[in-house]
Amino acid sequence: MMTTKEVSVTTYIFKHILKQLGVVIFWMAFSFIFFPWMFNGFDISKFSLKSSFKDIYVGSILAFIIPCLALFPYNDFKLLIQNGISRRTYWKARLFSFLGLSLLGQLLGIIISLLNPYTNHTWENGSMYMLLYGKYFTSSTTNSFLGLCFVLISTSVVTIIATFVGSFFSLFSKKTKVYTFIGFFVVGIVFINWIAIATQNQSAHVIMKNMGQMMTFIFGITPGNADGKWNPTMPFVTAIITGIIATFGSYKVTQKFKIKNE
Amino acid sequence: MGIEVRNIKKVFNKKTVLRDINFELEAGKIYGLLGRNGAGKSTLLSIIANRIFSDSGEVLLDGESVFENDNALGNMYLMSERNLYPEGMKIEAIFKNTELLYGAFDLGYAQELADKFGLDTSQKFGKLSTGYRSIFKLIIALAVPAKYIFLDEPILGLDANHRELFYRELVDNYVKTQKTFLISTHLIEEITNILEHVFIIDQGEIVVDGDVEAILDKAYLIAGPKEDVDNYCQGLNIIGQENLGSIHGNYIYGSLDDKRILPDTVSIERMDLQKLFVNLTNISVKGGASK
Amino acid sequence: MHFNFNSAEPIYLQVASQIEEAIFTKNYSEKEQIPSTTEISRDFHINPATVLKGINLLVTSGLIEKKRGIGMFVAQGAYEKVVIKRRELFFEDKIVQVVAEAKRLQISEDELIDLIKRGF
């Protein structure tokens, strides 16, 4: 169970993220209205709220924004350590807050897409899961339910991964961070280049093939079973295992947090 | 009851900042942590408050390690030179957050202090001058429910009036709450009489640990013609010297030998804490503190 | 009360002697309440324990009385006690010094007595 302190810290962090999210959503709403208006030559008569809001997938947008907010843990850490909060409590509160918000965001997204009067989208149309695995079971209720579960689990996992990555980078000084980013960038370029030439290279070819098989395994790709009939067991397993690793990793990394000399 | 600091060592970039720090804080006293700039005061306080890690050693509060311990950490407040509060947050909001995170906070008292110091609580923290940042953090330190308060250079940027007010409020708060204060500073003169016990830290080591009165009881200035003074001081712990024309002075830390005969030409005077501190931490002088 | 601290003497002794001085100069008359430990420590930035130690010296010597829950008062007859004490110390503190200085200045005993008479 949670101690009073943990509840207080979770309250603080949750409110804090909510505030940040509020700002982000405000600007988003603004741009969703502003850009269509602008591209219509600022002609108010051609502007329609309906077309502006028709294609908004709130869930997908939040699934992207919330993990972004989770990338920067250091400022909260500074304030909390000043207020006599341990790293463990900070980690726990942050994880709960982001998970909670992530779940709420997805539920909100689903509700909005169901209620959105401007479109006949159902939430399934925006779901990658439904596209790939949504017809595996014969019962569409089972499929939809699993799809819903997967959306909730996968967005949570992405959020946890973001927490982990953000925490990891918070360990470094600003200078080291810049170098690390450059490093990742270079490695990425080399990797892409390597893939490009892989087809000509015999040994690389084998590795590529192995990697392909691994991807097939991780995502549960079933050859010859297109149109949403892939087996959904593996994606669930993959998501959950990744989530556990990232949770553990973020905890370990948070334990190393300290006030930096900058 | 109290805080125990045991065998704390810390090395930064191959430079030893803290060698082997050991001391205890009893509940309900005002302590001074005196040291020159770079002596390791802030590092030590940051380690005690678990903001950074020591390479070895431990810090105990009432016998429990403070490491990752919410109860212990929530019973301490470190006011540091480094600002950990969000620049964009309003003072009144920070007060509220402090209440949430520490579980209690005397908002009325904090507001009262803010009024006395002329701190506008609707200001954002980032907009405050150095002096007012210090004042703001001092107000939190006084109004927070923690029992152990660490003040690192508390009077940084404060003008004479505000310093005067701070000393008043500090004593007032101390009498009312019986909190333990550990005040780190290199400006000693003004605060000497407030301190009950001092630690002098020099080059990463605690060189003096004692009640102010007892320490000053062992601090002497032996003055007179050089030859007579040096004769008298032979074998005593000389921590510094001073010359004024033909008058020579030796600063002594330690007990004098009562059996020695004091020549008519030589006088024994007392040293204040500031003088003692300067002499003990002056690296150009040979000799050292007796331990 | 006016405190003018120097570094030569332990602070608690200075606290005691300053209050004693205030009684002697009748700044505090008998039975009058004196400032509390807290007030003294707050006003002069002295650790309360130090102030208390000084005041306890005065309580022991019967110059100050503590009344539980009310405060501290100048004891009846305190002024008289201070005068007696100071008279006792007068010879050691003042006369011995005056005579020593007179000798160094080669002032004779008669001359010194004359000087003292002139001072009166």
PDB file of C-alpha atoms in Angstrom, chain B residues 124-285:
ATOM      1  CA  LYS B 124       7.967  33.997  -9.057  1.00  0.00           C
ATOM      2  CA  PHE B 125      11.030  32.397  -7.510  1.00  0.00           C
ATOM      3  CA  GLY B 126      13.128  33.060 -10.606  1.00  0.00           C
ATOM      4  CA  LYS B 127      12.443  36.799 -10.359  1.00  0.00           C
ATOM      5  CA  LEU B 128      13.955  37.135  -6.881  1.00  0.00           C
ATOM      6  CA  SER B 129      17.363  38.692  -6.247  1.00  0.00           C
ATOM      7  CA  THR B 130      20.094  36.625  -4.583  1.00  0.00           C
ATOM      8  CA  GLY B 131      19.270  38.174  -1.225  1.00  0.00           C
ATOM      9  CA  TYR B 132      15.568  37.498  -1.503  1.00  0.00           C
ATOM     10  CA  ARG B 133      16.199  33.960  -2.681  1.00  0.00           C
ATOM     11  CA  SER B 134      18.140  33.445   0.539  1.00  0.00           C
ATOM     12  CA  ILE B 135      15.347  35.053   2.530  1.00  0.00           C
ATOM     13  CA  PHE B 136      12.722  32.914   0.844  1.00  0.00           C
ATOM     14  CA  LYS B 137      14.654  29.734   1.578  1.00  0.00           C
ATOM     15  CA  LEU B 138      15.260  30.821   5.156  1.00  0.00           C
ATOM     16  CA  ILE B 139      11.545  31.349   5.628  1.00  0.00           C
ATOM     17  CA  ILE B 140      10.873  27.821   4.437  1.00  0.00           C
ATOM     18  CA  ALA B 141      13.616  26.516   6.713  1.00  0.00           C
ATOM     19  CA  LEU B 142      11.970  28.188   9.704  1.00  0.00           C
ATOM     20  CA  ALA B 143       8.396  27.210   8.888  1.00  0.00           C
ATOM     21  CA  VAL B 144       8.959  23.641   7.755  1.00  0.00           C
ATOM     22  CA  PRO B 145       8.109  20.907  10.305  1.00  0.00           C
ATOM     23  CA  ALA B 146      11.501  19.152   9.979  1.00  0.00           C
ATOM     24  CA  LYS B 147      13.499  18.845  13.205  1.00  0.00           C
ATOM     25  CA  TYR B 148      16.962  19.132  11.679  1.00  0.00           C
ATOM     26  CA  ILE B 149      17.633  22.264   9.718  1.00  0.00           C
ATOM     27  CA  PHE B 150      20.819  22.722   7.725  1.00  0.00           C
ATOM     28  CA  LEU B 151      21.576  26.232   6.588  1.00  0.00           C
ATOM     29  CA  ASP B 152      24.334  26.497   4.025  1.00  0.00           C
ATOM     30  CA  GLU B 153      25.586  30.092   3.850  1.00  0.00           C
ATOM     31  CA  PRO B 154      22.239  31.446   5.046  1.00  0.00           C
ATOM     32  CA  ILE B 155      23.127  35.132   4.894  1.00  0.00           C
ATOM     33  CA  LEU B 156      24.309  35.124   1.303  1.00  0.00           C
ATOM     34  CA  GLY B 157      23.291  38.441  -0.218  1.00  0.00           C
ATOM     35  CA  LEU B 158      21.450  39.688   2.876  1.00  0.00           C
ATOM     36  CA  ASP B 159      21.973  43.310   3.892  1.00  0.00           C
ATOM     37  CA  ALA B 160      22.714  44.295   7.487  1.00  0.00           C
ATOM     38  CA  ASN B 161      19.066  44.867   8.412  1.00  0.00           C
ATOM     39  CA  HIS B 162      17.950  41.560   7.018  1.00  0.00           C
ATOM     40  CA  ARG B 163      20.811  39.739   8.716  1.00  0.00           C
ATOM     41  CA  GLU B 164      19.821  41.324  12.022  1.00  0.00           C
ATOM     42  CA  LEU B 165      16.225  40.268  11.463  1.00  0.00           C
ATOM     43  CA  PHE B 166      17.294  36.759  10.483  1.00  0.00           C
ATOM     44  CA  TYR B 167      19.327  36.257  13.670  1.00  0.00           C
ATOM     45  CA  ARG B 168      16.360  37.443  15.728  1.00  0.00           C
ATOM     46  CA  GLU B 169      13.918  35.147  13.997  1.00  0.00           C
ATOM     47  CA  LEU B 170      16.346  32.249  14.115  1.00  0.00           C
ATOM     48  CA  VAL B 171      16.748  32.515  17.884  1.00  0.00           C
ATOM     49  CA  ASP B 172      13.038  33.076  18.336  1.00  0.00           C
ATOM     50  CA  ASN B 173      12.262  29.998  16.267  1.00  0.00           C
ATOM     51  CA  TYR B 174      14.891  27.959  18.077  1.00  0.00           C
ATOM     52  CA  VAL B 175      13.485  28.834  21.490  1.00  0.00           C
ATOM     53  CA  LYS B 176       9.954  27.980  20.399  1.00  0.00           C
ATOM     54  CA  THR B 177      10.632  24.785  18.476  1.00  0.00           C
ATOM     55  CA  GLN B 178      13.864  23.408  19.943  1.00  0.00           C
ATOM     56  CA  LYS B 179      14.864  22.348  16.454  1.00  0.00           C
ATOM     57  CA  THR B 180      18.449  21.441  15.688  1.00  0.00           C
ATOM     58  CA  PHE B 181      20.248  23.892  13.448  1.00  0.00           C
ATOM     59  CA  LEU B 182      23.518  23.298  11.664  1.00  0.00           C
ATOM     60  CA  ILE B 183      24.693  26.547  10.142  1.00  0.00           C
ATOM     61  CA  SER B 184      27.489  26.494   7.659  1.00  0.00           C
ATOM     62  CA  THR B 185      29.283  29.750   7.021  1.00  0.00           C
ATOM     63  CA  HIS B 186      32.609  31.374   6.442  1.00  0.00           C
ATOM     64  CA  LEU B 187      31.343  34.668   7.919  1.00  0.00           C
ATOM     65  CA  ILE B 188      31.756  33.947  11.578  1.00  0.00           C
ATOM     66  CA  GLU B 189      31.821  37.118  13.567  1.00  0.00           C
ATOM     67  CA  GLU B 190      28.103  37.883  13.554  1.00  0.00           C
ATOM     68  CA  ILE B 191      26.982  34.403  14.351  1.00  0.00           C
ATOM     69  CA  THR B 192      29.548  33.331  16.979  1.00  0.00           C
ATOM     70  CA  ASN B 193      27.354  33.998  19.997  1.00  0.00           C
ATOM     71  CA  ILE B 194      24.402  32.128  18.561  1.00  0.00           C
ATOM     72  CA  LEU B 195      26.367  28.928  18.177  1.00  0.00           C
ATOM     73  CA  GLU B 196      26.591  26.468  21.008  1.00  0.00           C
ATOM     74  CA  HIS B 197      28.927  24.022  19.360  1.00  0.00           C
ATOM     75  CA  VAL B 198      31.174  24.295  16.317  1.00  0.00           C
ATOM     76  CA  PHE B 199      32.863  22.077  13.815  1.00  0.00           C
ATOM     77  CA  ILE B 200      35.726  23.576  11.906  1.00  0.00           C
ATOM     78  CA  ILE B 201      36.376  21.817   8.652  1.00  0.00           C
ATOM     79  CA  ASP B 202      39.597  22.311   6.764  1.00  0.00           C
ATOM     80  CA  GLN B 203      40.691  20.555   3.606  1.00  0.00           C
ATOM     81  CA  GLY B 204      38.108  17.852   4.012  1.00  0.00           C
ATOM     82  CA  GLU B 205      38.775  17.134   7.659  1.00  0.00           C
ATOM     83  CA  ILE B 206      37.121  18.194  10.879  1.00  0.00           C
ATOM     84  CA  VAL B 207      39.899  19.908  12.793  1.00  0.00           C
ATOM     85  CA  VAL B 208      37.842  21.248  15.692  1.00  0.00           C
ATOM     86  CA  ASP B 209      34.731  19.728  17.277  1.00  0.00           C
ATOM     87  CA  GLY B 210      33.630  21.280  20.533  1.00  0.00           C
ATOM     88  CA  ASP B 211      31.441  23.655  22.503  1.00  0.00           C
ATOM     89  CA  VAL B 212      32.257  27.252  21.643  1.00  0.00           C
ATOM     90  CA  GLU B 213      33.035  28.104  25.239  1.00  0.00           C
ATOM     91  CA  ALA B 214      35.363  25.158  25.708  1.00  0.00           C
ATOM     92  CA  ILE B 215      37.140  25.872  22.458  1.00  0.00           C
ATOM     93  CA  LEU B 216      37.681  29.521  23.224  1.00  0.00           C
ATOM     94  CA  ASP B 217      38.947  28.494  26.627  1.00  0.00           C
ATOM     95  CA  LYS B 218      41.881  26.885  24.836  1.00  0.00           C
ATOM     96  CA  ALA B 219      42.567  29.725  22.427  1.00  0.00           C
ATOM     97  CA  TYR B 220      45.214  32.253  23.435  1.00  0.00           C
ATOM     98  CA  LEU B 221      47.297  35.023  22.042  1.00  0.00           C
ATOM     99  CA  ILE B 222      50.734  35.255  23.671  1.00  0.00           C
ATOM    100  CA  ALA B 223      52.234  38.669  22.941  1.00  0.00           C
ATOM    101  CA  GLY B 224      55.473  40.449  23.748  1.00  0.00           C
ATOM    102  CA  PRO B 225      59.071  40.649  22.500  1.00  0.00           C
ATOM    103  CA  LYS B 226      59.707  37.843  20.029  1.00  0.00           C
ATOM    104  CA  GLU B 227      62.397  36.073  22.008  1.00  0.00           C
ATOM    105  CA  ASP B 228      60.410  35.982  25.252  1.00  0.00           C
ATOM    106  CA  VAL B 229      57.238  34.915  23.486  1.00  0.00           C
ATOM    107  CA  ASP B 230      58.927  32.121  21.562  1.00  0.00           C
ATOM    108  CA  ASN B 231      60.616  30.957  24.716  1.00  0.00           C
ATOM    109  CA  TYR B 232      57.358  30.823  26.586  1.00  0.00           C
ATOM    110  CA  CYS B 233      55.554  29.065  23.735  1.00  0.00           C
ATOM    111  CA  GLN B 234      58.058  26.290  23.236  1.00  0.00           C
ATOM    112  CA  GLY B 235      56.255  22.994  22.813  1.00  0.00           C
ATOM    113  CA  LEU B 236      52.827  24.601  22.767  1.00  0.00           C
ATOM    114  CA  ASN B 237      50.507  24.221  19.793  1.00  0.00           C
ATOM    115  CA  ILE B 238      51.223  27.389  17.835  1.00  0.00           C
ATOM    116  CA  ILE B 239      48.620  27.879  15.115  1.00  0.00           C
ATOM    117  CA  GLY B 240      49.595  31.320  13.915  1.00  0.00           C
ATOM    118  CA  GLN B 241      51.785  34.347  14.367  1.00  0.00           C
ATOM    119  CA  GLU B 242      51.462  38.076  14.140  1.00  0.00           C
ATOM    120  CA  ASN B 243      53.895  40.957  14.228  1.00  0.00           C
ATOM    121  CA  LEU B 244      53.231  44.541  15.085  1.00  0.00           C
ATOM    122  CA  GLY B 245      56.496  46.439  15.147  1.00  0.00           C
ATOM    123  CA  SER B 246      58.659  44.835  17.762  1.00  0.00           C
ATOM    124  CA  ILE B 247      55.697  43.145  19.408  1.00  0.00           C
ATOM    125  CA  HIS B 248      55.339  39.540  18.426  1.00  0.00           C
ATOM    126  CA  GLY B 249      52.224  37.446  18.945  1.00  0.00           C
ATOM    127  CA  ASN B 250      51.814  33.685  18.894  1.00  0.00           C
ATOM    128  CA  TYR B 251      48.350  32.203  18.576  1.00  0.00           C
ATOM    129  CA  ILE B 252      48.016  29.076  20.683  1.00  0.00           C
ATOM    130  CA  TYR B 253      45.307  26.446  20.524  1.00  0.00           C
ATOM    131  CA  GLY B 254      45.505  24.020  23.419  1.00  0.00           C
ATOM    132  CA  SER B 255      46.112  24.245  27.117  1.00  0.00           C
ATOM    133  CA  LEU B 256      48.951  26.384  28.439  1.00  0.00           C
ATOM    134  CA  ASP B 257      51.481  24.911  30.779  1.00  0.00           C
ATOM    135  CA  ASP B 258      50.671  26.430  34.166  1.00  0.00           C
ATOM    136  CA  LYS B 259      54.116  25.644  35.548  1.00  0.00           C
ATOM    137  CA  ARG B 260      55.800  27.972  33.132  1.00  0.00           C
ATOM    138  CA  ILE B 261      56.838  31.324  34.433  1.00  0.00           C
ATOM    139  CA  LEU B 262      55.303  34.164  32.502  1.00  0.00           C
ATOM    140  CA  PRO B 263      57.862  36.912  31.912  1.00  0.00           C
ATOM    141  CA  ASP B 264      56.745  40.458  32.839  1.00  0.00           C
ATOM    142  CA  THR B 265      57.118  41.465  29.224  1.00  0.00           C
ATOM    143  CA  VAL B 266      54.718  38.844  27.929  1.00  0.00           C
ATOM    144  CA  SER B 267      50.946  39.008  28.122  1.00  0.00           C
ATOM    145  CA  ILE B 268      48.286  36.359  27.633  1.00  0.00           C
ATOM    146  CA  GLU B 269      45.131  37.373  25.809  1.00  0.00           C
ATOM    147  CA  ARG B 270      42.050  35.634  24.512  1.00  0.00           C
ATOM    148  CA  MET B 271      41.202  34.938  20.928  1.00  0.00           C
ATOM    149  CA  ASP B 272      37.726  35.128  19.455  1.00  0.00           C
ATOM    150  CA  LEU B 273      36.250  32.427  17.231  1.00  0.00           C
ATOM    151  CA  GLN B 274      36.960  34.350  14.057  1.00  0.00           C
ATOM    152  CA  LYS B 275      40.653  34.713  14.889  1.00  0.00           C
ATOM    153  CA  LEU B 276      40.886  31.095  15.935  1.00  0.00           C
ATOM    154  CA  PHE B 277      39.209  30.007  12.726  1.00  0.00           C
ATOM    155  CA  VAL B 278      41.436  32.133  10.529  1.00  0.00           C
ATOM    156  CA  ASN B 279      44.551  30.798  12.192  1.00  0.00           C
ATOM    157  CA  LEU B 280      43.479  27.172  12.129  1.00  0.00           C
ATOM    158  CA  THR B 281      42.514  27.216   8.494  1.00  0.00           C
ATOM    159  CA  ASN B 282      45.379  29.312   7.200  1.00  0.00           C
ATOM    160  CA  ILE B 283      47.364  26.892   5.098  1.00  0.00           C
ATOM    161  CA  SER B 284      50.452  29.084   4.879  1.00  0.00           C
ATOM    162  CA  VAL B 285      51.099  28.595   8.563  1.00  0.00           C
TER     163      VAL B 285
END
